[in-house]
PDB file of N, CA and C in Angstrom:
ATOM      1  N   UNK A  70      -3.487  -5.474  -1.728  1.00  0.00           N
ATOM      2  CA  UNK A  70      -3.692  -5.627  -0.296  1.00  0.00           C
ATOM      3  C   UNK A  70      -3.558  -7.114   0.046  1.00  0.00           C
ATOM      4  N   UNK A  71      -2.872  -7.135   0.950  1.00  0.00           N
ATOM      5  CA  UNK A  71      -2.810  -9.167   2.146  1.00  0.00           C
ATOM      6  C   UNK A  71      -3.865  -9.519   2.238  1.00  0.00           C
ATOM      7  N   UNK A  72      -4.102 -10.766   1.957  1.00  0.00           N
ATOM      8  CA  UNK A  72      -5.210 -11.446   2.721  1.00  0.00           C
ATOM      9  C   UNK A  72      -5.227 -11.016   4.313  1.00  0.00           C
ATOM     10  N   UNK A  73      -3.674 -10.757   5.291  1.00  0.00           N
ATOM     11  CA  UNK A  73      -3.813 -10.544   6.275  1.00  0.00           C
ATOM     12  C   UNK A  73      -4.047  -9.485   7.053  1.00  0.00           C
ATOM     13  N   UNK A  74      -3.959  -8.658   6.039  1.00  0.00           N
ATOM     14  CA  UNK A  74      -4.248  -7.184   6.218  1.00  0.00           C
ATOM     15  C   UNK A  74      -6.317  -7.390   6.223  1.00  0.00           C
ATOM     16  N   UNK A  75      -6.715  -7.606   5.297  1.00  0.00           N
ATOM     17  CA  UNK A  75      -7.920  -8.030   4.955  1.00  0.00           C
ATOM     18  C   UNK A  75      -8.625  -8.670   6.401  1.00  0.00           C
ATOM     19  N   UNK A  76      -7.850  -9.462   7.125  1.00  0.00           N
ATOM     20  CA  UNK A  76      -8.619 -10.687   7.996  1.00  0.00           C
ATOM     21  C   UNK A  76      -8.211  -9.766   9.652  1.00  0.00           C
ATOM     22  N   UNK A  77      -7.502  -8.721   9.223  1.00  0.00           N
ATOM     23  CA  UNK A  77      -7.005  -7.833  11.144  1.00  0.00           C
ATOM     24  C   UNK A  77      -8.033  -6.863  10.746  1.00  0.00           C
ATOM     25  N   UNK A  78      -8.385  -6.665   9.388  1.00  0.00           N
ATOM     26  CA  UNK A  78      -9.480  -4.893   9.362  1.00  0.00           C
ATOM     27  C   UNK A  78     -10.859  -5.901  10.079  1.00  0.00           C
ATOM     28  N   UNK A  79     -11.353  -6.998   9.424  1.00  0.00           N
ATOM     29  CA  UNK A  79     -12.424  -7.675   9.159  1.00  0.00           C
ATOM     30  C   UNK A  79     -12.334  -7.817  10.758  1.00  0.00           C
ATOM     31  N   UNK A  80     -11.780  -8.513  11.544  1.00  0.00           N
ATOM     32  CA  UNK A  80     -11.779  -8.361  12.916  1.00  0.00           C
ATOM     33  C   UNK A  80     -12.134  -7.083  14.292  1.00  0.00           C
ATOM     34  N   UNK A  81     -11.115  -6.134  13.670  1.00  0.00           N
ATOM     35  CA  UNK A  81     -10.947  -5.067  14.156  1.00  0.00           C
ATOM     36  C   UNK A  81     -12.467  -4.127  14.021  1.00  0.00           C
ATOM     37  N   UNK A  82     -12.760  -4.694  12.831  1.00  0.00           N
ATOM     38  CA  UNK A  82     -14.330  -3.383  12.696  1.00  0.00           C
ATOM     39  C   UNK A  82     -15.318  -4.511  13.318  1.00  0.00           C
ATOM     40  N   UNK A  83     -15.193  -5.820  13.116  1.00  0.00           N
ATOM     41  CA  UNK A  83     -16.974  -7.022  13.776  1.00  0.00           C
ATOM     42  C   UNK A  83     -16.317  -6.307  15.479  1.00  0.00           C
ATOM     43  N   UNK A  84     -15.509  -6.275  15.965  1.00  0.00           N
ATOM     44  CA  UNK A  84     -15.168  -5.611  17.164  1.00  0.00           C
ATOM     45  C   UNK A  84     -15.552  -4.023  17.730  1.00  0.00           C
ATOM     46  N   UNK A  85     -15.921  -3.430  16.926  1.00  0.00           N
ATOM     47  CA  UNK A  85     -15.663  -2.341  16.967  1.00  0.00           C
ATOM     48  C   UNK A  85     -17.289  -1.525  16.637  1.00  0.00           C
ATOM     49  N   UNK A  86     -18.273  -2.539  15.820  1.00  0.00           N
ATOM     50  CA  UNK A  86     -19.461  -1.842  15.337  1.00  0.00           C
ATOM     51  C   UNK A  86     -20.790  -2.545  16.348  1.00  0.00           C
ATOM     52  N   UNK A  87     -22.061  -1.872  16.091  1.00  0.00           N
ATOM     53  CA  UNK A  87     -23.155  -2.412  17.028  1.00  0.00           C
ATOM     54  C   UNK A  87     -23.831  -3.917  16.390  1.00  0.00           C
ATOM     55  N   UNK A  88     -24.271  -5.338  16.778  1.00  0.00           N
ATOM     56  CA  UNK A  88     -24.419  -6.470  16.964  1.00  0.00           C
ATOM     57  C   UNK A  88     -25.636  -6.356  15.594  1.00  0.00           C
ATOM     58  N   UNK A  89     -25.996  -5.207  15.421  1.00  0.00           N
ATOM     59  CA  UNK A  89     -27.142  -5.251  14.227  1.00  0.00           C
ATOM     60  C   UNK A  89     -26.831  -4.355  12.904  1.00  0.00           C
ATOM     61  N   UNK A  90     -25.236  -4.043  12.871  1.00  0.00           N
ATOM     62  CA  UNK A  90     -24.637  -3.360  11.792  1.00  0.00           C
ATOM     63  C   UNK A  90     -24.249  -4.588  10.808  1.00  0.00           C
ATOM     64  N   UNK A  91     -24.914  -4.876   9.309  1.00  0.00           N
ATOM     65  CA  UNK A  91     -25.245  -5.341   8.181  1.00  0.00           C
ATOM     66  C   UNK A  91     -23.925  -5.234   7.379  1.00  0.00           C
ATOM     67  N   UNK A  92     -23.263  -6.060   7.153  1.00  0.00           N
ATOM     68  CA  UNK A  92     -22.160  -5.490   6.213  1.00  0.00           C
ATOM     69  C   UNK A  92     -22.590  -6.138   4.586  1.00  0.00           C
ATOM     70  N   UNK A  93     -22.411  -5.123   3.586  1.00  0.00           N
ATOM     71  CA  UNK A  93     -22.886  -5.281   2.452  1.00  0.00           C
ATOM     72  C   UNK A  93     -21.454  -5.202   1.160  1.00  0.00           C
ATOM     73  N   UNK A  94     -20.892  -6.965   1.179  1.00  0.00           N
ATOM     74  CA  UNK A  94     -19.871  -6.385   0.334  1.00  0.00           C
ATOM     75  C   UNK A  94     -19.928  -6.161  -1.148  1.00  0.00           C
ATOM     76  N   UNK A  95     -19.301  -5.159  -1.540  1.00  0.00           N
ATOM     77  CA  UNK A  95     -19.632  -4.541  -2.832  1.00  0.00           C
ATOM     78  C   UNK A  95     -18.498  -5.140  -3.649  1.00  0.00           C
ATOM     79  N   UNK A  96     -18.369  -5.693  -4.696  1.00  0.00           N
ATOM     80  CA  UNK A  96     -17.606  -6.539  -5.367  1.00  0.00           C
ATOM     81  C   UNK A  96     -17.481  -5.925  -6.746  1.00  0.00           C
ATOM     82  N   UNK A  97     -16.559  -5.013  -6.909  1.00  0.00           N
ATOM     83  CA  UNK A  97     -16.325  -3.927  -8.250  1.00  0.00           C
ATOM     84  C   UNK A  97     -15.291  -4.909  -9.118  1.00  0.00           C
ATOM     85  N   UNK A  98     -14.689  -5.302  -9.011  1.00  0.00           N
ATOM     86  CA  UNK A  98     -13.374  -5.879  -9.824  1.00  0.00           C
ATOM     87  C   UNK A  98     -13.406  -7.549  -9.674  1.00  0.00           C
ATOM     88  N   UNK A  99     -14.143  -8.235 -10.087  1.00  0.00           N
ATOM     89  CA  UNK A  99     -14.456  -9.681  -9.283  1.00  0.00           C
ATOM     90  C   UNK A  99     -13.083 -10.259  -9.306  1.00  0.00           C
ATOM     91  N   UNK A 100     -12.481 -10.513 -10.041  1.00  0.00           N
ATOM     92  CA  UNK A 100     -11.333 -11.096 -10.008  1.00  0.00           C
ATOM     93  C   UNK A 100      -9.896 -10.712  -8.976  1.00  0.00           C
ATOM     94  N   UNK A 101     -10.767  -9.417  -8.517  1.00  0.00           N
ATOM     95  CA  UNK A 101      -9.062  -9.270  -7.411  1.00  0.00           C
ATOM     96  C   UNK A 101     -10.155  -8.598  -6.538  1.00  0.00           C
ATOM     97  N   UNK A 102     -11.407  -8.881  -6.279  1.00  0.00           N
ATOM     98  CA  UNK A 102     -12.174  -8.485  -4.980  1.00  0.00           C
ATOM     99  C   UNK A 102     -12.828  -9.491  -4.366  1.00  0.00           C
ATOM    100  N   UNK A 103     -13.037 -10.494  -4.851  1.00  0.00           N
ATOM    101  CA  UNK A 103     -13.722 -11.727  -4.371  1.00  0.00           C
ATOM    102  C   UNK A 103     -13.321 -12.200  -3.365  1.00  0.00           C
ATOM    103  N   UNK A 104     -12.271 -13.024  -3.634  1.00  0.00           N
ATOM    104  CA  UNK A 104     -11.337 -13.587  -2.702  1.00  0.00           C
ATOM    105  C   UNK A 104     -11.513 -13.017  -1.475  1.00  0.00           C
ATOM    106  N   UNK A 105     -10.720 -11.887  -1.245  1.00  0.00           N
ATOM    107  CA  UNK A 105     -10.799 -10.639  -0.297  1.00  0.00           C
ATOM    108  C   UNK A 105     -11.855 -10.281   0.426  1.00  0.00           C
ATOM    109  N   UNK A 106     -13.423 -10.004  -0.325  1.00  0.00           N
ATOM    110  CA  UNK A 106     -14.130 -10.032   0.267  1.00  0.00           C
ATOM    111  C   UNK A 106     -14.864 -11.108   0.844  1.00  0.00           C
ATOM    112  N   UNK A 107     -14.398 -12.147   0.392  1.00  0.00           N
ATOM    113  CA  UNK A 107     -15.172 -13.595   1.484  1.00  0.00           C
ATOM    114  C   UNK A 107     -14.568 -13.736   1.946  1.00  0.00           C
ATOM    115  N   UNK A 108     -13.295 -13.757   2.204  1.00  0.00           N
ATOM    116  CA  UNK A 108     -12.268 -13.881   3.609  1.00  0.00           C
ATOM    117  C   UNK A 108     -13.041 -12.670   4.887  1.00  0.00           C
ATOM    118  N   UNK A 109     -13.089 -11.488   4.311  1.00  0.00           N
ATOM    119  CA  UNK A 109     -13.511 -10.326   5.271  1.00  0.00           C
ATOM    120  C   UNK A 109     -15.001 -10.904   6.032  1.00  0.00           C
ATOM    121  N   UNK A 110     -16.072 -11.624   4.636  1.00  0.00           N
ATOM    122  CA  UNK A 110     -17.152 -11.734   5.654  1.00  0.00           C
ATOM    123  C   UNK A 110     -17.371 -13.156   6.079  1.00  0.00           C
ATOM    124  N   UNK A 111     -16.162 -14.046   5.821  1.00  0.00           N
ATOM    125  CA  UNK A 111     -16.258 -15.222   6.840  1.00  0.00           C
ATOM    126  C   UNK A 111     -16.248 -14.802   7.861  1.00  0.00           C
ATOM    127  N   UNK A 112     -15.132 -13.822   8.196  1.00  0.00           N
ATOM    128  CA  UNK A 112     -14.940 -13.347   9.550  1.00  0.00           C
ATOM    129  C   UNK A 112     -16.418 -12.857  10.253  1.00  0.00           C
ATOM    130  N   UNK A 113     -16.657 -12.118   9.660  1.00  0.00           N
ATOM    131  CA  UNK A 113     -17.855 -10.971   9.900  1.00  0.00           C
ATOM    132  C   UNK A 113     -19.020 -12.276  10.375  1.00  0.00           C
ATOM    133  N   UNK A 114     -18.880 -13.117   9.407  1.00  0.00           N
ATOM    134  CA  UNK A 114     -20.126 -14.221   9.844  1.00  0.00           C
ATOM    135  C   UNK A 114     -19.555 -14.716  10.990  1.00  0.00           C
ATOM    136  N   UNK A 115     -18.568 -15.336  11.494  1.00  0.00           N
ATOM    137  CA  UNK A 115     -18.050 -16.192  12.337  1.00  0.00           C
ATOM    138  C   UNK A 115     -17.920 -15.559  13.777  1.00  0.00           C
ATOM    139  N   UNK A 116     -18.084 -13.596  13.707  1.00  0.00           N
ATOM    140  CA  UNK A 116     -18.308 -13.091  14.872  1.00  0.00           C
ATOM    141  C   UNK A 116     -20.072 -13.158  15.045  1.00  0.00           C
ATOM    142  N   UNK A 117     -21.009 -13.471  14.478  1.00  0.00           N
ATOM    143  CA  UNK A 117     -22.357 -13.350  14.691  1.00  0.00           C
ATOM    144  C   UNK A 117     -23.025 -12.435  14.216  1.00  0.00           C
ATOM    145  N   UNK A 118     -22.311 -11.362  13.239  1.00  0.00           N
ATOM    146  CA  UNK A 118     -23.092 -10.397  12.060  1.00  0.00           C
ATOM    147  C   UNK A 118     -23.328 -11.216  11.163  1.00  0.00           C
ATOM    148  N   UNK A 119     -24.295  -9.998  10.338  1.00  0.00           N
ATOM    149  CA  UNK A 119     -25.085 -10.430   9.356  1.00  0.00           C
ATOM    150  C   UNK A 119     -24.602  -9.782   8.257  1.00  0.00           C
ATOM    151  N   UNK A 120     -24.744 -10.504   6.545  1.00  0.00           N
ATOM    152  CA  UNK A 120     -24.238  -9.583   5.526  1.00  0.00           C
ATOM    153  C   UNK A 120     -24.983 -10.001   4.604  1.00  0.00           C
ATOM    154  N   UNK A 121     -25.252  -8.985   3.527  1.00  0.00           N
ATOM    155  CA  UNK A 121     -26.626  -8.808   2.829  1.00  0.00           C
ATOM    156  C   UNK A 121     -25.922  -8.787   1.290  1.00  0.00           C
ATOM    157  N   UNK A 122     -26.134 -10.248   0.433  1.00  0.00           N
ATOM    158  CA  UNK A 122     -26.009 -10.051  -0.580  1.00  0.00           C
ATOM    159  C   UNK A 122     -26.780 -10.150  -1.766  1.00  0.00           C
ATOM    160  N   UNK A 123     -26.315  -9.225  -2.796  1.00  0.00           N
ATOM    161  CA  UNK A 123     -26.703  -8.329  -3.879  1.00  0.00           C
ATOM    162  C   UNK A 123     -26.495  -9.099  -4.902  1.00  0.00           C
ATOM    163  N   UNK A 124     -27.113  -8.853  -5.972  1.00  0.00           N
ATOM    164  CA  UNK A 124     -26.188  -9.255  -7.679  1.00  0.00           C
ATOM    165  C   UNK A 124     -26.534  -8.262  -8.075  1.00  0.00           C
ATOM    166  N   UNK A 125     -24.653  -8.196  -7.981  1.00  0.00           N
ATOM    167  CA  UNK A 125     -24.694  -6.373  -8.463  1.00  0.00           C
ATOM    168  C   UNK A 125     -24.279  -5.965 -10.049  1.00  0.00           C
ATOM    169  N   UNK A 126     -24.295  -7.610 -10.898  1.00  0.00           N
ATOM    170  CA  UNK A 126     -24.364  -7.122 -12.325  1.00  0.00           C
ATOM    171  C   UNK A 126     -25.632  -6.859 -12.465  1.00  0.00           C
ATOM    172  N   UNK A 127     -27.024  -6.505 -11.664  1.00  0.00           N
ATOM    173  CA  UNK A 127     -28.009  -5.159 -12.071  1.00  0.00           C
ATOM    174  C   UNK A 127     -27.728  -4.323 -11.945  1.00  0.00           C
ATOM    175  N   UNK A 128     -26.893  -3.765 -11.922  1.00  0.00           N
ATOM    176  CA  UNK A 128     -26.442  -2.442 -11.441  1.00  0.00           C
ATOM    177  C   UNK A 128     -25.416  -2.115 -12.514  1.00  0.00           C
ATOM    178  N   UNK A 129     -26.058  -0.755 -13.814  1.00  0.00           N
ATOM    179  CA  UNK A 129     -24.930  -1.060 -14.501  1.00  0.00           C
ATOM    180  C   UNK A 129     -24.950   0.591 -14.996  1.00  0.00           C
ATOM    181  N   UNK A 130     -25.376   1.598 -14.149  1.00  0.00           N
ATOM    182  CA  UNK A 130     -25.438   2.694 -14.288  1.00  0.00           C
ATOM    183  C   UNK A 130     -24.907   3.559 -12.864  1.00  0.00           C
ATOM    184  N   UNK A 131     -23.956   4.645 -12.868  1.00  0.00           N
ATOM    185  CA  UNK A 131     -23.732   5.278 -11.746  1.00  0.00           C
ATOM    186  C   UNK A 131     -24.493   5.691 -11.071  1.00  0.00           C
ATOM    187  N   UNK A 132     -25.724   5.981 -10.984  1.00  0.00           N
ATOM    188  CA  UNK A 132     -26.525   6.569 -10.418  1.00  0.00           C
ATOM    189  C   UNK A 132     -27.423   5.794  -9.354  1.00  0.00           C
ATOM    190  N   UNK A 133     -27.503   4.609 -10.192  1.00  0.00           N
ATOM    191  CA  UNK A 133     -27.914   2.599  -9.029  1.00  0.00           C
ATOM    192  C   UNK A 133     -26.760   2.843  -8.227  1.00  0.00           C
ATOM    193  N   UNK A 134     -25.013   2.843  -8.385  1.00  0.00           N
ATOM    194  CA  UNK A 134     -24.450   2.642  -7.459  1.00  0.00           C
ATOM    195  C   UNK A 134     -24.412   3.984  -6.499  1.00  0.00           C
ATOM    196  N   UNK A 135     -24.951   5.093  -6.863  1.00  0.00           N
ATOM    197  CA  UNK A 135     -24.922   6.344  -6.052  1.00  0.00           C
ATOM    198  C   UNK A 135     -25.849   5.898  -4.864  1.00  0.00           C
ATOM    199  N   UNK A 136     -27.348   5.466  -5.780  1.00  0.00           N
ATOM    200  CA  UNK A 136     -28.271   5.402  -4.937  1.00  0.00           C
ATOM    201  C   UNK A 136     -28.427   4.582  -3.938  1.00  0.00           C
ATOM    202  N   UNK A 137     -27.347   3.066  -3.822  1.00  0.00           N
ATOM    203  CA  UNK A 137     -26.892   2.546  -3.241  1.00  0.00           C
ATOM    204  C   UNK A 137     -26.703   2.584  -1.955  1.00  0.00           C
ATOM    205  N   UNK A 138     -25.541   3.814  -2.350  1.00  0.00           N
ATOM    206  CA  UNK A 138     -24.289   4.032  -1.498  1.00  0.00           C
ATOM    207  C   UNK A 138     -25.218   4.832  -0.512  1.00  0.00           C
ATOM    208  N   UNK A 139     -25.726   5.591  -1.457  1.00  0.00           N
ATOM    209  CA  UNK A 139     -26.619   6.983  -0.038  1.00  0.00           C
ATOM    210  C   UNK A 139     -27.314   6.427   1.048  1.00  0.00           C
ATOM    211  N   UNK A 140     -27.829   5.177   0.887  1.00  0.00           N
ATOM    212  CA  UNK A 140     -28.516   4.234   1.653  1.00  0.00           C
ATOM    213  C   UNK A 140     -27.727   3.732   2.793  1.00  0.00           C
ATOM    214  N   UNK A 141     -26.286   3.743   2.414  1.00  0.00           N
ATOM    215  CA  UNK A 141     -25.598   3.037   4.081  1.00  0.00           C
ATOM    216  C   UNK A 141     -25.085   4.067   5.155  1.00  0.00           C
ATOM    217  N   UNK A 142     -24.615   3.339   6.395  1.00  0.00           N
ATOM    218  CA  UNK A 142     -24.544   4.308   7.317  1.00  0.00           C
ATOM    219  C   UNK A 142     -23.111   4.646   7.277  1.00  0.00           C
ATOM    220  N   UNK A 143     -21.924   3.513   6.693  1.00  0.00           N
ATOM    221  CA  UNK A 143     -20.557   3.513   6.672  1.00  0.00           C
ATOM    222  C   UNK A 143     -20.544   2.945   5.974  1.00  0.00           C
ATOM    223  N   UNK A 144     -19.370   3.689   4.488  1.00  0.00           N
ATOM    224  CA  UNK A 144     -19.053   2.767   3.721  1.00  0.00           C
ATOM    225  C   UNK A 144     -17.155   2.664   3.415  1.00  0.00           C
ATOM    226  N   UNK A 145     -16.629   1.390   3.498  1.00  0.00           N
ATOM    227  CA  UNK A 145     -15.459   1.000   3.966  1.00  0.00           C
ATOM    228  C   UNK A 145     -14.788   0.663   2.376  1.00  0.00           C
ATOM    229  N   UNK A 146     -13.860   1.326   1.515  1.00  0.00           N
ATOM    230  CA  UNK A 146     -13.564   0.718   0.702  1.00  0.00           C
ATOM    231  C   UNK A 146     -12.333   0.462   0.383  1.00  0.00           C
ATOM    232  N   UNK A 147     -11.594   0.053  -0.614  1.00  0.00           N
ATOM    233  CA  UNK A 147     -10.344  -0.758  -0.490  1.00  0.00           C
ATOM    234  C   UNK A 147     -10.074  -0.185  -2.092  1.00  0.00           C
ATOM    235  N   UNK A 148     -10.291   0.337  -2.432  1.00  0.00           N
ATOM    236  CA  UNK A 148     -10.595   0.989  -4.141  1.00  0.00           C
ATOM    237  C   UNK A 148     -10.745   2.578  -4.184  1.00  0.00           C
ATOM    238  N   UNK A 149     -10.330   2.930  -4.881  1.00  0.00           N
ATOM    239  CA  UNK A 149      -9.963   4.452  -4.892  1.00  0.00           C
ATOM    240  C   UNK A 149     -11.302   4.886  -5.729  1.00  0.00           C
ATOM    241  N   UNK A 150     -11.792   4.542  -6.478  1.00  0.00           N
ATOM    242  CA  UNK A 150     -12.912   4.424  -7.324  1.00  0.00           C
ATOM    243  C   UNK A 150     -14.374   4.331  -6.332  1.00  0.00           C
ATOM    244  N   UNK A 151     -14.322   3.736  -5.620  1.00  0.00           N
ATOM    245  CA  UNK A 151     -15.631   3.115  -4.569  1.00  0.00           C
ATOM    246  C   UNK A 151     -15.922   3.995  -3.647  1.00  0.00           C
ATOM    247  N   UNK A 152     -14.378   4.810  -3.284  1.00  0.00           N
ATOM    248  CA  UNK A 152     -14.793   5.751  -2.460  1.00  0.00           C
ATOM    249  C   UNK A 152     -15.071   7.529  -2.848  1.00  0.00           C
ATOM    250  N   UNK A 153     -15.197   7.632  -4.369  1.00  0.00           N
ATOM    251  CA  UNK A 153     -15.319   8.330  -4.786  1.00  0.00           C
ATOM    252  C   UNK A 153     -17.039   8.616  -5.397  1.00  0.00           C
ATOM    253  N   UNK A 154     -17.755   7.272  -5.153  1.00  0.00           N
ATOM    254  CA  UNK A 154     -19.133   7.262  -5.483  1.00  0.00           C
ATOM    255  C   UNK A 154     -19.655   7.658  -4.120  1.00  0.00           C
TER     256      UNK A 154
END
């Protein structure tokens, strides 16, 4: 995926969600998700949301990332894997 593809979604959704929706990025592959995801929540910060981060090497069983996941209201992923938990 583009960085620019990355920086029109990151826009398009801080546009699109309510002023107290939390974005929580989940960072599965660090080396080809990082990047990507701090570009997405510069944006996200720079519209006036808030984003809630984790260290998610505690998390080293499927069932932490199930229990996770059940917890959000929308979850947005970019990974074929992420959206299958």
């Amino acid at each position: 995926i583009r960085r620019s593809t990355v920086e029109t979604m990151a826009h398009t959704l801080a546009a699109s969600v309510s002023r107290d929706t939390v974005l929580l990025p989940l960072i599965l592959q660090h080396n080809q998700d990082a990047a990507l995801l701090e570009a997405f929540s510069t944006i996200w910060k720079a519209k006036g949301l808030s984003t809630l981060g984790l260290n998610f090497s505690l998390i080293d069983r499927p069932s932490q990332w199930l229990s996770l996941l059940s917890q959000m209201d929308l979850v947005v992923g970019m990974r074929f894997h992420a959206l299958l938990m």
